[in-house]
PDB file of C-alpha atoms in Angstrom:
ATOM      1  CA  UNK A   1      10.448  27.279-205.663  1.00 60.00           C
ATOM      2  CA  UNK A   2      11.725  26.859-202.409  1.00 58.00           C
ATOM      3  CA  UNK A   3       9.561  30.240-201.026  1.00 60.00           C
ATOM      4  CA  UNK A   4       6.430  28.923-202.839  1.00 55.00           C
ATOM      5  CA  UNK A   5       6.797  25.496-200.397  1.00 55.00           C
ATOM      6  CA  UNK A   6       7.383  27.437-197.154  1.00 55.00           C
ATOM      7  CA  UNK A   7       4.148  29.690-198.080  1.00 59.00           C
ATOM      8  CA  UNK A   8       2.181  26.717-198.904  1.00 53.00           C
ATOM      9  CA  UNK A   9       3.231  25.259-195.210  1.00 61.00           C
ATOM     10  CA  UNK A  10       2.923  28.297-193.400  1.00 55.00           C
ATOM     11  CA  UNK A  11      -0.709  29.431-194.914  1.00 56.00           C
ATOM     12  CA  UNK A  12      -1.504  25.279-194.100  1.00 55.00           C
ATOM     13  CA  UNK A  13      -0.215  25.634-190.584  1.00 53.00           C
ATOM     14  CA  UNK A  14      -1.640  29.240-189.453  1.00 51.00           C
ATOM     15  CA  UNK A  15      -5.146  27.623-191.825  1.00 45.00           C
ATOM     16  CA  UNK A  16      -4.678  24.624-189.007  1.00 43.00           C
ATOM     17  CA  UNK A  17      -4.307  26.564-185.675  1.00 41.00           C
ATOM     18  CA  UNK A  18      -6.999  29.553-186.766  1.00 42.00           C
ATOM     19  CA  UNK A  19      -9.572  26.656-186.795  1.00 39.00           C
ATOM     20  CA  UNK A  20      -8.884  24.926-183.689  1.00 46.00           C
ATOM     21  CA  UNK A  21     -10.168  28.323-182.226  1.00 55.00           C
ATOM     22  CA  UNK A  22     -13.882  28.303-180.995  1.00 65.00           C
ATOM     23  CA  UNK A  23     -15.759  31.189-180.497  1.00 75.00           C
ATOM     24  CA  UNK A  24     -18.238  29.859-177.694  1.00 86.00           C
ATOM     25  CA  UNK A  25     -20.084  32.955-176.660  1.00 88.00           C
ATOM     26  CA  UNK A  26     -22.048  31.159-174.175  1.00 92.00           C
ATOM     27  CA  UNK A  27     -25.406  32.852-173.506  1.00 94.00           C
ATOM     28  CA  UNK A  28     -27.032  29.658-172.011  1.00 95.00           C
ATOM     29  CA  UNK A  29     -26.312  26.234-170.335  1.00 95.00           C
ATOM     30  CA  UNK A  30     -26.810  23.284-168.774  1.00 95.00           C
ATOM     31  CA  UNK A  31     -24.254  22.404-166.017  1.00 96.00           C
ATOM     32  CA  UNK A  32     -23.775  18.740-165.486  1.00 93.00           C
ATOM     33  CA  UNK A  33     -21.547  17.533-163.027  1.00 92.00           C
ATOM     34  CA  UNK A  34     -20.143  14.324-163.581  1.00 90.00           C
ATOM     35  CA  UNK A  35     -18.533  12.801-160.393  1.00 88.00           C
ATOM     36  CA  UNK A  36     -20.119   9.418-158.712  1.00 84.00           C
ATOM     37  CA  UNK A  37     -20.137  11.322-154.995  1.00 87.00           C
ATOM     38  CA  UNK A  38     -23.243  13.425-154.964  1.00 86.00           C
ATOM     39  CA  UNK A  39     -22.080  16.080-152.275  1.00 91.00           C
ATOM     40  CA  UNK A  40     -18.834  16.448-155.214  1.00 91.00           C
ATOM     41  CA  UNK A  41     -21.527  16.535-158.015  1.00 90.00           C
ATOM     42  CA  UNK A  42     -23.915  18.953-156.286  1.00 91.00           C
ATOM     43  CA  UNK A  43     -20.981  21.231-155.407  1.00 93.00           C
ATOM     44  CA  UNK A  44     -19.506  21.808-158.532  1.00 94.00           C
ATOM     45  CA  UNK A  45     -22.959  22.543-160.382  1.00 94.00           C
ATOM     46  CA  UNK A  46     -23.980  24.769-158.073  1.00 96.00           C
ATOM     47  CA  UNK A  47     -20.630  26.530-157.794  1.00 96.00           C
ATOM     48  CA  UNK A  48     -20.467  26.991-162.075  1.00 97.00           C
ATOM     49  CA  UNK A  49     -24.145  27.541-162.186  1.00 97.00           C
ATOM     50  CA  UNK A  50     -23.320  30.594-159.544  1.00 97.00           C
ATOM     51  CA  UNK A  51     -20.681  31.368-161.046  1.00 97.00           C
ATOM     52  CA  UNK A  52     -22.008  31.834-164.841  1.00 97.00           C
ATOM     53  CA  UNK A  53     -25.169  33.418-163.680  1.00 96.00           C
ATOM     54  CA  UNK A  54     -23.008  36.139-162.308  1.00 96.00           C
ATOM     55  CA  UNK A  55     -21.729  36.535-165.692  1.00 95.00           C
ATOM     56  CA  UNK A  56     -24.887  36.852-167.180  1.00 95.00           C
ATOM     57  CA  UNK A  57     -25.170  33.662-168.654  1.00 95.00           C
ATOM     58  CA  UNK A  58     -28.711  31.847-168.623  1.00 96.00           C
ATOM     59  CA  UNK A  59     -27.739  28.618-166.640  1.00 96.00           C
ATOM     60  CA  UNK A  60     -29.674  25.620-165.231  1.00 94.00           C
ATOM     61  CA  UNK A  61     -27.686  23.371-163.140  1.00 94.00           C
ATOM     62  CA  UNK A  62     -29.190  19.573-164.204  1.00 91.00           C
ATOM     63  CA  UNK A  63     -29.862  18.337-160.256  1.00 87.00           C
ATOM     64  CA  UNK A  64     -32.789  20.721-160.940  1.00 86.00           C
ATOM     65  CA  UNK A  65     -34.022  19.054-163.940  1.00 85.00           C
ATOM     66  CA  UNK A  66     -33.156  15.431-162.954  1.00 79.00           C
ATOM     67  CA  UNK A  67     -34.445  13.059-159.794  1.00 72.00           C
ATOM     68  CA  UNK A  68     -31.486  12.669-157.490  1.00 69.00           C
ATOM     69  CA  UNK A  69     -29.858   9.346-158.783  1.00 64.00           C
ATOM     70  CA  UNK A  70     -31.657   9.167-162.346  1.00 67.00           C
ATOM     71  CA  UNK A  71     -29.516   8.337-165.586  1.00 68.00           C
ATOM     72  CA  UNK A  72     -27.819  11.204-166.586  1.00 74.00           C
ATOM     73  CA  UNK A  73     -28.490   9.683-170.516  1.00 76.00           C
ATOM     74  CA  UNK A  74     -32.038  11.360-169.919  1.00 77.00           C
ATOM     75  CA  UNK A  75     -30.543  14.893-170.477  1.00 80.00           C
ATOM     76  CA  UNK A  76     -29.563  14.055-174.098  1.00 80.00           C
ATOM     77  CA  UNK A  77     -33.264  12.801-174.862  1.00 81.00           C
ATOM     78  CA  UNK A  78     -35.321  14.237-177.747  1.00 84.00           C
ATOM     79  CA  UNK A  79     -37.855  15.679-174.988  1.00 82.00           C
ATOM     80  CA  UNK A  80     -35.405  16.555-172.620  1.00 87.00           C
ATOM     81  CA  UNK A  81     -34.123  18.577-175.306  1.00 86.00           C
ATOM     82  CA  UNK A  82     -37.037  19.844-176.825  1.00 90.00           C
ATOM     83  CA  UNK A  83     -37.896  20.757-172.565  1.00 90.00           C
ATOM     84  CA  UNK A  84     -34.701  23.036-172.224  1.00 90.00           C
ATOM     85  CA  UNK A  85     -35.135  24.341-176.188  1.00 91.00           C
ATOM     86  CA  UNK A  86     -38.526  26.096-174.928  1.00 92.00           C
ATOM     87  CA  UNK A  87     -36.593  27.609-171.751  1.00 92.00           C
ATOM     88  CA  UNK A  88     -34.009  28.514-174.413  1.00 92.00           C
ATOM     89  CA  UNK A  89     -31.645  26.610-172.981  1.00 93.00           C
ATOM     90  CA  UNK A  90     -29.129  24.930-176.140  1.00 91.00           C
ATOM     91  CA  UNK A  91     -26.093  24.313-174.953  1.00 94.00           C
ATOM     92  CA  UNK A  92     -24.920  21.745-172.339  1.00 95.00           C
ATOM     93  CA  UNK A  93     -21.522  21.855-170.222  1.00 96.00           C
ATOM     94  CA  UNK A  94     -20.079  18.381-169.297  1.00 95.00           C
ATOM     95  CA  UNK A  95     -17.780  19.406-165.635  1.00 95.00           C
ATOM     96  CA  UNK A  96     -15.277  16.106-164.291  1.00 91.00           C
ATOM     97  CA  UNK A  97     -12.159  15.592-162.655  1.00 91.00           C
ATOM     98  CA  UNK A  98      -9.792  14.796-165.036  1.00 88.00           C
ATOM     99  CA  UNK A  99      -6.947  13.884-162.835  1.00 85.00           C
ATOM    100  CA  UNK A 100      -4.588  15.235-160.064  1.00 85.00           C
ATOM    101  CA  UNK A 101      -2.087  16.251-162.527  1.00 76.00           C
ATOM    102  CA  UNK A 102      -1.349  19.608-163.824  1.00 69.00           C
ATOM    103  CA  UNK A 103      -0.133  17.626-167.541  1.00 76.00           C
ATOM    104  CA  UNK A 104      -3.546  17.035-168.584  1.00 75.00           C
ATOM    105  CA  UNK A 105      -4.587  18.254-172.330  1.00 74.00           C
ATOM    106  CA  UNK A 106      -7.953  19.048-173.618  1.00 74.00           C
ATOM    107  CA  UNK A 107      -9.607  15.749-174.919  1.00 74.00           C
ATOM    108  CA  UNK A 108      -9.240  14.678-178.706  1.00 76.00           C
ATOM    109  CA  UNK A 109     -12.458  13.100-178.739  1.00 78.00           C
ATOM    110  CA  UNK A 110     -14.692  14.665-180.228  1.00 83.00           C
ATOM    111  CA  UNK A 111     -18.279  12.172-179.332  1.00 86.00           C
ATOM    112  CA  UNK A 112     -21.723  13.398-179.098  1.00 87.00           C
ATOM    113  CA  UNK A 113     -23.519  14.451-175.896  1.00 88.00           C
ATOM    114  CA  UNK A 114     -25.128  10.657-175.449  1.00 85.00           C
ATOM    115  CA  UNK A 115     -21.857   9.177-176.040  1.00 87.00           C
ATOM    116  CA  UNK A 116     -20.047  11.299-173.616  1.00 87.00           C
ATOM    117  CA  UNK A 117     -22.939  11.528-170.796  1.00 86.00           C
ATOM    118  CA  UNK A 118     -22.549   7.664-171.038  1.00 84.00           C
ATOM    119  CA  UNK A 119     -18.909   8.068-169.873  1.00 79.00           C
ATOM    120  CA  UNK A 120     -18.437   8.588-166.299  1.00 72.00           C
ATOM    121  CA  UNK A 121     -15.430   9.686-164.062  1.00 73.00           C
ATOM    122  CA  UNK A 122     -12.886   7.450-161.972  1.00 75.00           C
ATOM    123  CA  UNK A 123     -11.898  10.511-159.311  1.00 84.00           C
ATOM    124  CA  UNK A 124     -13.807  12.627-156.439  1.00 86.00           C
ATOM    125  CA  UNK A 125     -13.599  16.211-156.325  1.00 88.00           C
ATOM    126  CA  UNK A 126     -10.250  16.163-153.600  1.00 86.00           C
ATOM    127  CA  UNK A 127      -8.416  12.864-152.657  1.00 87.00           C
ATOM    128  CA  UNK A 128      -5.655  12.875-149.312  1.00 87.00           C
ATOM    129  CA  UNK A 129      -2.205  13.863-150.169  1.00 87.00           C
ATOM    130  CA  UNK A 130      -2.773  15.986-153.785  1.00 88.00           C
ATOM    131  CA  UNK A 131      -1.947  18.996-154.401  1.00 90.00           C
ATOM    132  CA  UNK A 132      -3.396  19.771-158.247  1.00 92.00           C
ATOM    133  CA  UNK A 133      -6.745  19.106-159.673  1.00 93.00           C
ATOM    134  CA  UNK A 134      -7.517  19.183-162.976  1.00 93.00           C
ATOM    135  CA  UNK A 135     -11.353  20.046-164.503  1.00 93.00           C
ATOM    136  CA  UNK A 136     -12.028  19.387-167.697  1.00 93.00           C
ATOM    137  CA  UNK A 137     -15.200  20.909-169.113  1.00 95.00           C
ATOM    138  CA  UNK A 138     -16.672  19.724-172.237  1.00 94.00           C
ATOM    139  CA  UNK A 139     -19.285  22.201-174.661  1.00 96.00           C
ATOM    140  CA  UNK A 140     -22.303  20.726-176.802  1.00 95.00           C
ATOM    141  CA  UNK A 141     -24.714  22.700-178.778  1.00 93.00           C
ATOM    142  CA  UNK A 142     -27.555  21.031-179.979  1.00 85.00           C
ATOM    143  CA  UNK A 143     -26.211  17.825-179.183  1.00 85.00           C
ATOM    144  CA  UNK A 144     -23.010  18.070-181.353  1.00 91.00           C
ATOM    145  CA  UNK A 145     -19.439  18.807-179.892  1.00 93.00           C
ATOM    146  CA  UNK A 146     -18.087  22.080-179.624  1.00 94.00           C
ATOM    147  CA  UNK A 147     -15.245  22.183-177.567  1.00 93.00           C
ATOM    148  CA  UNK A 148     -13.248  20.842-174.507  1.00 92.00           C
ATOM    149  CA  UNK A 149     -11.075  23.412-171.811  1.00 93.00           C
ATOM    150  CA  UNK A 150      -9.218  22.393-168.781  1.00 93.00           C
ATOM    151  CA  UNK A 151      -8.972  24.341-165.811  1.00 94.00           C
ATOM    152  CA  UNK A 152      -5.803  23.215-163.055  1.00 93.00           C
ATOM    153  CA  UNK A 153      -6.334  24.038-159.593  1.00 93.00           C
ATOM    154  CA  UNK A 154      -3.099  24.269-158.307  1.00 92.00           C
ATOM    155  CA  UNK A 155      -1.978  24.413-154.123  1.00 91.00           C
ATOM    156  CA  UNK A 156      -5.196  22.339-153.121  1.00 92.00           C
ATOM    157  CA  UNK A 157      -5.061  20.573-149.251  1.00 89.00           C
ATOM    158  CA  UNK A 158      -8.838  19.687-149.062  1.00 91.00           C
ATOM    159  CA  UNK A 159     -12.310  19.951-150.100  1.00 92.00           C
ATOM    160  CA  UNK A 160     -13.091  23.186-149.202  1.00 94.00           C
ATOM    161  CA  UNK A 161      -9.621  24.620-150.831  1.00 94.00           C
ATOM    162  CA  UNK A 162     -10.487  22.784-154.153  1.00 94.00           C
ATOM    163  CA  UNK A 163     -13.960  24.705-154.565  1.00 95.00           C
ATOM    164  CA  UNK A 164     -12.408  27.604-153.108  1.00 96.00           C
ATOM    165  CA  UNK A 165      -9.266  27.547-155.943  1.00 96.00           C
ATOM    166  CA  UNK A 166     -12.550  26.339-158.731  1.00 96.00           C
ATOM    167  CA  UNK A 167     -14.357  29.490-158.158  1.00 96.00           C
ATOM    168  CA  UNK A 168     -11.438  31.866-158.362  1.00 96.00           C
ATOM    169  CA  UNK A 169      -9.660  29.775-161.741  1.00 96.00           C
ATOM    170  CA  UNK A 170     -12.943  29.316-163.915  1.00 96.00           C
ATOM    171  CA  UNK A 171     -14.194  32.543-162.659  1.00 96.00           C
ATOM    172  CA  UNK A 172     -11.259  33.805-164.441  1.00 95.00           C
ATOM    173  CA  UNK A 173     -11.613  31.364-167.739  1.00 95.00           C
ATOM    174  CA  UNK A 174     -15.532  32.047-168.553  1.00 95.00           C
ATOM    175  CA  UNK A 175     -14.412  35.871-168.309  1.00 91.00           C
ATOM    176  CA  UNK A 176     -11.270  35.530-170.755  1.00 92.00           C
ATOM    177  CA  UNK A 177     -12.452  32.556-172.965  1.00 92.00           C
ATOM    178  CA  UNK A 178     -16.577  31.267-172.689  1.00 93.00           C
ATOM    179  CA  UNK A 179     -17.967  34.750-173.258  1.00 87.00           C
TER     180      UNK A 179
END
């Protein structure tokens, strides 16, 4: 009896961590940086826009579908969507801070593109005196949650070591886990 329970349990719990895994297979995005500083914003769009493109994935940074300052709400519209559909564009990468901690887990919420566009983010891209940032990147598909990743950027002084760390950790995640 005993050896039927622990089989039951073990089937439940390897049933329970098999699911959890996502097979993204990105093939097309929109980046959208959210960060109130527009310099931060623009930097980190264009850096994961360069940095997918190089990977072969068909990506659209949203400063070059939005007016500078305009609702970011406006991406998760039915003709914004239907818009990027017709470039073949489905999928939609939310980029933040999280925090300057390297104890940060992927996010348990599990809210729809509006929902989490309407969300917005309490830290810049470097702040005096840290040493870790933490990205968090959050994946939609046709307006429905996929999945959430976080990326630590460790040994960070400033601004320029922060983008510089960004390119070289993600450049390493879209390789080993997005594709």
């Amino acid at each position: 009896m005993k050896k039927y329970i622990y089989i039951v349990i073990l089937l439940a719990t390897a049933n329970t961590s098999f699911a959890q895994k996502v097979d993204l297979a990105l093939k097309n995005a929109v980046v959208i940086g959210q960060l109130d500083n527009a310099e931060d914003r623009y930097s980190l769009e264009i850096n994961l826009t360069e940095l997918l493109t190089s990977r072969g994935v068909k990506t659209i940074p949203s400063l070059n579908i939005m007016k500078m300052g305009s609702d970011s709400q406006l991406l998760a519209s039915d003709s914004m969507t239907q818009v990027l559909k017709s470039k073949g564009i489905d999928t939609y990468i939310l980029v933040n801070v999280r925090g300057y901690d390297r104890k940060f887990k992927p996010t348990s919420s599990r809210d729809n593109l509006f929902k989490s566009l309407e969300l917005g983010s309490l830290f810049n891209l470097h702040q005096p005196d840290i040493v870790s940032v933490s990205f968090e990147f959050k994946f939609f598909r046709n307006g429905e949650f996929v999945t959430s990743d976080i990326v630590k950027c460790a040994n960070v002084s400033d601004r320029e070591t922060v983008l510089k760390r960004f390119r070289i950790k993600v450049g390493k995640r879209i390789t080993s886990k997005w594709l």
